[in-house]
Coordinates of C-alpha atoms in Angstrom, one line a residue:
X1 CA 0.1 -0.2 0.1
X2 CA 1.4 3.5 -1.0
X3 CA 2.3 5.5 1.8
X4 CA -0.1 9.3 2.4
X5 CA 0.5 12.4 1.0
X6 CA 3.3 14.9 2.3
X7 CA 1.1 17.2 4.8
X8 CA 0.6 20.3 2.2
X9 CA 1.3 23.8 2.2
X10 CA -1.5 26.3 1.6
X11 CA -1.8 30.3 1.6
X12 CA -0.1 31.7 4.9
X13 CA 2.8 29.1 4.6
X14 CA 0.2 26.2 6.9
X15 CA 1.0 22.7 7.6
X16 CA -2.9 20.9 6.3
X17 CA -2.8 17.0 8.2
X18 CA -2.9 14.5 5.3
X19 CA -6.3 13.0 7.4
X20 CA -8.6 15.7 8.2
X21 CA -8.3 19.2 7.4
X22 CA -6.7 20.7 11.1
X23 CA -3.7 23.2 10.7
X24 CA -0.8 24.7 12.0
X25 CA -3.1 27.8 12.9
X26 CA -3.8 25.1 15.7
X27 CA -0.7 26.3 18.1
X28 CA -0.1 23.0 19.6
X29 CA -1.0 20.7 16.7
X30 CA 2.1 17.9 16.0
X31 CA 2.0 15.7 12.6
X32 CA 4.3 12.5 12.4
X33 CA 6.3 11.6 9.4
X34 CA 3.8 11.1 7.1
X35 CA 2.3 14.4 7.9
X36 CA -0.4 12.6 10.3
X37 CA -1.9 15.4 12.7
X38 CA -1.8 13.5 16.8
X39 CA -6.1 14.5 17.0
X40 CA -6.0 11.5 14.2
X41 CA -3.6 9.2 16.2
X42 CA -5.2 10.7 19.5
X43 CA -8.8 9.5 17.9
X44 CA -8.2 6.3 17.0
X45 CA -6.8 5.8 20.4
X46 CA -10.4 6.8 21.9
X47 CA -12.4 4.3 19.3
X48 CA -10.0 1.8 20.5
X49 CA -11.5 2.6 23.8
X50 CA -14.5 2.9 23.6
X51 CA -17.1 0.8 25.2
X52 CA -18.7 -1.9 22.5
X53 CA -22.1 -1.0 20.9
X54 CA -23.2 -3.9 23.6
X55 CA -21.5 -2.3 26.1
X56 CA -23.2 0.5 25.2
X57 CA -26.3 -0.4 24.7
X58 CA -26.0 -2.1 28.8
X59 CA -25.3 1.4 30.0
X60 CA -27.8 3.3 28.4
X61 CA -30.0 1.2 30.2
X62 CA -28.9 1.0 32.9
X63 CA -28.7 5.2 33.2
X64 CA -31.7 5.5 32.4
X65 CA -33.0 3.6 34.7
X66 CA -31.2 5.0 37.4
X67 CA -32.8 8.8 35.6
X68 CA -36.5 7.5 35.6
X69 CA -36.3 5.6 39.7
X70 CA -34.7 9.5 40.4
X71 CA -37.9 11.3 38.8
X72 CA -40.5 8.8 40.3
X73 CA -42.8 10.8 42.0
X74 CA -42.0 14.0 40.0
X75 CA -43.6 15.0 37.1
X76 CA -40.4 15.0 35.3
X77 CA -36.8 13.2 35.9
X78 CA -35.0 15.3 33.4
X79 CA -34.0 18.9 32.6
X80 CA -32.8 19.3 28.7
X81 CA -31.4 22.7 27.5
X82 CA -33.1 22.5 24.3
X83 CA -31.4 25.6 21.4
X84 CA -32.9 23.7 18.8
X85 CA -29.8 23.0 16.6
X86 CA -29.1 19.1 16.2
X87 CA -27.8 18.1 18.2
X88 CA -30.4 19.0 21.2
X89 CA -33.2 18.2 19.3
X90 CA -31.9 14.8 18.4
X91 CA -31.5 14.4 21.9
X92 CA -34.8 15.5 22.9
X93 CA -36.4 12.7 20.4
X94 CA -33.9 10.6 22.1
X95 CA -34.9 10.8 25.2
X96 CA -39.1 10.8 24.0
X97 CA -38.1 7.4 23.0
X98 CA -36.3 6.3 26.1
X99 CA -39.8 7.0 28.3
X100 CA -37.5 10.0 29.8
X101 CA -39.6 13.0 31.0
X102 CA -37.7 16.4 30.9
X103 CA -38.1 19.2 31.5
X104 CA -37.3 21.4 28.5
X105 CA -35.2 24.7 29.3
X106 CA -34.9 27.2 26.3
X107 CA -32.2 30.6 27.3
X108 CA -33.1 33.5 26.0
X109 CA -30.2 35.4 25.5
X110 CA -32.2 37.7 22.4
X111 CA -29.4 36.1 19.8
X112 CA -32.2 33.0 18.9
X113 CA -33.0 33.0 15.2
X114 CA -36.6 33.1 14.4
X115 CA -35.9 29.4 13.1
X116 CA -34.4 27.7 16.1
X117 CA -37.6 28.6 17.5
X118 CA -39.5 27.4 15.8
X119 CA -37.5 23.5 15.6
X120 CA -38.3 24.1 20.0
X121 CA -41.8 24.6 19.0
X122 CA -42.1 22.3 17.0
X123 CA -40.5 19.5 19.5
X124 CA -41.7 20.9 22.4
X125 CA -45.1 20.5 20.6
X126 CA -45.1 17.5 18.7
X127 CA -43.8 15.3 22.3
X128 CA -45.9 16.9 24.4
X129 CA -43.0 18.3 26.9
X130 CA -43.3 21.1 29.2
X131 CA -41.0 24.1 28.4
X132 CA -39.3 26.3 30.9
X133 CA -38.0 29.4 29.5
X134 CA -35.0 31.4 30.6
X135 CA -34.6 34.6 29.8
X136 CA -32.1 36.3 29.7
X137 CA -32.7 40.3 32.0
X138 CA -30.6 42.4 28.5
X139 CA -29.6 45.1 29.6
X140 CA -27.3 42.9 32.0
X141 CA -26.1 40.1 29.2
X142 CA -25.5 43.3 26.4
X143 CA -23.3 44.6 29.0
X144 CA -21.4 41.5 29.7
X145 CA -21.1 40.4 26.1
X146 CA -19.9 44.1 25.6
X147 CA -17.0 43.9 28.2
X148 CA -16.0 40.5 26.4
X149 CA -15.8 42.8 23.0
X150 CA -14.3 45.6 24.9
X151 CA -11.5 42.8 26.8
X152 CA -10.4 41.7 23.5
X153 CA -10.5 37.9 24.0
X154 CA -11.4 35.0 21.9
X155 CA -14.1 33.2 23.8
X156 CA -16.7 35.7 22.8
X157 CA -19.3 33.0 23.6
X158 CA -18.4 32.1 27.5
X159 CA -21.4 34.4 28.6
X160 CA -24.3 32.6 26.6
X161 CA -22.5 29.1 27.8
X162 CA -21.2 30.2 31.3
X163 CA -25.0 31.0 31.5
X164 CA -26.7 28.4 30.0
X165 CA -25.1 25.2 32.4
X166 CA -25.9 27.7 36.0
X167 CA -29.7 28.4 33.8
X168 CA -29.9 24.1 34.0
X169 CA -28.9 23.3 37.6
X170 CA -31.1 26.0 39.3
X171 CA -33.8 24.6 37.1
X172 CA -32.7 21.3 37.8
X173 CA -32.5 22.3 41.4
X174 CA -35.4 24.4 41.2
X175 CA -37.7 21.2 40.9
X176 CA -35.8 19.0 42.5
X177 CA -34.4 17.0 39.5
X178 CA -31.1 15.1 39.6
X179 CA -30.1 14.9 35.6
X180 CA -29.3 17.2 33.1
X181 CA -29.1 15.9 30.1
X182 CA -26.5 16.8 28.2
X183 CA -26.0 17.0 24.2
X184 CA -22.2 17.7 24.2
X185 CA -20.7 14.5 22.0
X186 CA -17.8 11.9 20.3
X187 CA -19.3 12.7 17.1
X188 CA -19.9 16.5 16.6
X189 CA -17.5 17.7 18.9
X190 CA -14.4 15.7 20.1
X191 CA -12.1 17.4 18.4
X192 CA -11.6 21.0 19.1
X193 CA -8.7 22.9 20.4
X194 CA -7.7 24.3 23.5
X195 CA -6.3 26.9 22.1
X196 CA -9.5 28.2 20.2
X197 CA -11.6 28.4 23.3
X198 CA -11.4 29.0 26.7
X199 CA -13.0 27.2 30.1
X200 CA -16.4 28.2 29.6
X201 CA -16.9 27.7 33.6
X202 CA -14.7 29.9 34.9
X203 CA -16.3 32.7 37.0
X204 CA -13.7 34.3 38.5
X205 CA -12.2 35.5 34.5
X206 CA -15.8 36.1 34.0
X207 CA -16.3 38.7 36.8
X208 CA -12.9 39.8 36.4
X209 CA -13.5 40.9 33.0
X210 CA -16.3 42.6 33.7
X211 CA -14.7 43.6 36.6
X212 CA -12.6 46.1 34.1
X213 CA -15.5 46.6 31.0
X214 CA -18.5 46.3 32.1
X215 CA -20.6 49.1 33.4
X216 CA -23.8 48.1 35.6
X217 CA -23.7 45.3 38.5
X218 CA -24.8 41.7 37.2
X219 CA -27.4 40.9 39.7
X220 CA -29.8 38.1 38.2
X221 CA -27.7 36.3 35.3
X222 CA -27.4 32.8 36.4
X223 CA -23.9 32.4 36.9
X224 CA -22.4 29.1 38.2
X225 CA -18.3 28.9 39.5
X226 CA -16.8 25.7 40.0
X227 CA -17.8 26.4 43.4
X228 CA -21.3 26.7 43.2
X229 CA -21.2 23.5 40.8
X230 CA -19.8 21.6 42.9
X231 CA -22.1 22.3 45.9
X232 CA -25.5 21.9 43.7
X233 CA -23.9 18.3 43.1
X234 CA -23.4 17.6 46.6
X235 CA -26.4 19.4 48.2
X236 CA -29.2 18.4 45.1
X237 CA -27.1 15.2 43.9
X238 CA -27.5 16.4 40.1
X239 CA -25.2 15.4 37.8
X240 CA -24.8 15.3 33.7
X241 CA -25.5 12.1 31.3
X242 CA -24.6 12.3 27.3
X243 CA -26.5 10.1 26.4
X244 CA -26.1 10.9 22.8
X245 CA -22.1 8.6 22.9
X246 CA -24.2 5.8 24.0
X247 CA -26.2 5.9 20.9
X248 CA -25.2 5.7 17.4
X249 CA -25.6 9.3 16.8
X250 CA -25.0 10.1 13.1
X251 CA -25.6 13.7 12.4
X252 CA -26.4 13.2 8.8
X253 CA -29.2 10.5 9.4
X254 CA -30.5 12.6 12.5
X255 CA -30.7 15.8 10.3
X256 CA -32.9 13.8 7.7
X257 CA -35.0 12.3 9.9
X258 CA -35.7 15.7 11.9
X259 CA -37.0 17.2 9.0
X260 CA -39.3 13.5 7.6
X261 CA -40.8 13.6 11.3
X262 CA -40.7 17.5 13.0
X263 CA -40.8 19.8 9.8
X264 CA -37.0 20.5 11.9
X265 CA -35.5 23.0 10.0
X266 CA -32.0 23.0 9.5
X267 CA -30.4 26.8 10.0
X268 CA -27.0 26.0 8.3
X269 CA -23.6 25.7 10.6
X270 CA -22.8 23.8 13.3
X271 CA -24.5 25.8 15.9
X272 CA -26.0 29.1 14.2
X273 CA -28.8 29.0 15.9
X274 CA -27.5 31.7 17.3
X275 CA -26.9 34.9 15.2
X276 CA -24.7 36.5 17.2
X277 CA -22.6 33.2 17.1
X278 CA -23.3 32.9 13.0
X279 CA -21.2 35.7 12.9
X280 CA -18.8 35.1 16.0
X281 CA -17.8 32.2 14.2
X282 CA -18.0 33.1 10.4
X283 CA -16.7 36.5 10.9
X284 CA -15.5 37.7 14.1
X285 CA -13.2 34.5 14.5
X286 CA -11.8 34.5 11.7
X287 CA -10.9 37.9 11.1
X288 CA -10.0 38.7 14.4
X289 CA -8.1 35.5 15.5
X290 CA -7.2 33.7 12.7
X291 CA -9.6 30.9 13.2
X292 CA -12.0 28.7 11.1
X293 CA -13.5 26.9 13.7
X294 CA -14.9 24.9 10.4
X295 CA -11.4 22.8 10.0
X296 CA -12.7 21.5 13.7
X297 CA -16.2 20.4 13.4
X298 CA -15.8 19.6 9.1
X299 CA -12.3 17.2 11.3
X300 CA -14.2 15.8 13.7
X301 CA -16.6 14.6 10.3
X302 CA -13.4 13.1 9.0
X303 CA -13.0 10.8 12.2
X304 CA -16.4 10.2 12.5
X305 CA -16.7 8.7 8.6
X306 CA -19.6 10.9 8.4
X307 CA -17.6 13.1 5.9
X308 CA -14.7 13.3 2.9
X309 CA -11.6 14.5 3.7
X310 CA -12.2 16.1 0.0
X311 CA -15.5 17.1 0.3
X312 CA -14.4 19.3 3.5
X313 CA -11.5 21.1 1.7
X314 CA -13.8 21.9 -0.9
X315 CA -16.0 23.5 1.4
X316 CA -13.2 25.4 3.5
X317 CA -12.7 27.5 0.1
X318 CA -16.3 29.2 0.4
X319 CA -16.6 31.7 3.2
X320 CA -18.4 30.6 5.9
X321 CA -21.4 32.6 5.2
X322 CA -23.4 34.2 2.7
X323 CA -20.6 38.0 2.5
X324 CA -23.5 41.0 1.8
X325 CA -25.7 38.8 5.1
X326 CA -22.2 38.9 7.1
X327 CA -22.3 42.8 6.5
X328 CA -26.2 42.5 7.5
X329 CA -25.3 40.3 10.9
X330 CA -22.6 43.1 11.6
X331 CA -24.5 45.7 11.3
X332 CA -27.2 44.2 13.8
X333 CA -25.0 42.7 16.3
X334 CA -23.2 46.1 16.8
X335 CA -26.2 48.5 17.1
X336 CA -28.2 45.2 19.4
X337 CA -25.2 45.5 21.1
X338 CA -25.3 49.5 21.6
X339 CA -22.0 50.3 19.4
X340 CA -21.7 52.7 16.8
X341 CA -20.5 51.7 13.3
X342 CA -16.4 52.5 13.9
X343 CA -16.9 51.3 17.6
X344 CA -17.0 48.3 16.6
X345 CA -14.7 48.8 13.7
X346 CA -12.3 49.6 16.9
X347 CA -13.4 46.8 18.6
X348 CA -12.8 44.3 16.1
X349 CA -9.2 45.2 14.8
X350 CA -7.7 46.3 19.2
X351 CA -4.6 44.1 19.7
X352 CA -6.1 40.8 21.2
X353 CA -5.8 39.9 24.4
X354 CA -5.6 36.3 26.7
X355 CA -8.1 35.3 28.8
X356 CA -5.5 34.9 31.6
X357 CA -4.9 38.4 31.6
X358 CA -7.8 39.3 33.5
X359 CA -7.5 36.1 36.5
X360 CA -8.5 32.4 35.9
X361 CA -10.3 30.2 38.7
X362 CA -6.9 27.7 38.7
X363 CA -6.3 28.2 42.8
X364 CA -10.0 27.3 43.0
X365 CA -9.9 24.6 41.2
X366 CA -6.9 23.6 43.0
X367 CA -8.1 23.7 46.4
X368 CA -11.5 21.7 45.5
X369 CA -9.1 18.9 44.5
X370 CA -7.3 19.1 47.2
X371 CA -10.8 19.1 49.5
X372 CA -11.5 15.6 47.3
X373 CA -8.1 13.9 47.9
X374 CA -8.4 14.6 51.7
X375 CA -11.8 13.0 51.9
X376 CA -11.3 10.2 49.6
X377 CA -8.5 9.5 51.8
X378 CA -10.6 9.8 55.1
X379 CA -12.9 7.0 53.6
X380 CA -10.5 4.9 52.5
X381 CA -8.8 4.7 55.6
X382 CA -8.8 1.8 57.8

């Protein structure tokens, strides 16, 4: 068998993996002598470590049984966050098929597209799920997003992703529900370079950025740091379950069945159900930070057999999304966040800064680890 070609060179003198489409825009990527990146090798090891289909079926049955037991005597046995995207929509369909009784939580931060809202309404109505919507105080949430833009840090999705988790935990605790169903999965999210995002749960970092650039107190947002999450887990017995990893989840098949059975409509690329996320991933990340997250998304699909490399390379030659729509989104985002056109342009061209410049929760996490280890020693002491 002939050996694979050497890693390719593309404009900007980037080296590209010969098996995926990851390249040296990821500063931590490593290549072997044949031009294959470490992500490919790591995924092969990950696949070997995965439980067999039979074992996954057993695990799924056990966890579903545990979820049902924990919800006895209550209206719901789990909480499920629903964005209208393919992962969470398929998770809702799976929960219904498994006979679970989720309380669906929709997080409204002011940026949802009409298409996402329509998908959510269709799913909730079709399965007869109860829906609870967390509507963010727009003045507070806008101030937090403005602060992140002013800070010029990489991960502008932290405010949203952080508060989503907080809303899910608070909802579970409020209703006495012990399980949160997570839509995270290796089929679409195994590969994401550490340098391309930041720790979403770092409340120390979030508060520090807001203290430096915010203009109003954050009183109502459901913030949830590492200490608070540990408290919810211990006090209320709340745990998360990623059921999509225990089934044969294929995103392309999921989209087709969701369209056919539920009238679900696609919104484009991954996470484009949010107007802000669409503009952030399709405009700010590539232009300000030189990051094209499609490379990670497509490479993940290549690794799982959902896409071939040639198709991915062709798609990467296309704009992230329509250029005219990008300009409309840019004007919309600037106006909604209260920036003039010139102010917004200045923010998007100022020097980039790291999140770590504003402090992190590393010390808090180390302290929790020491406490956990100390308790474990006490419990195992003869």
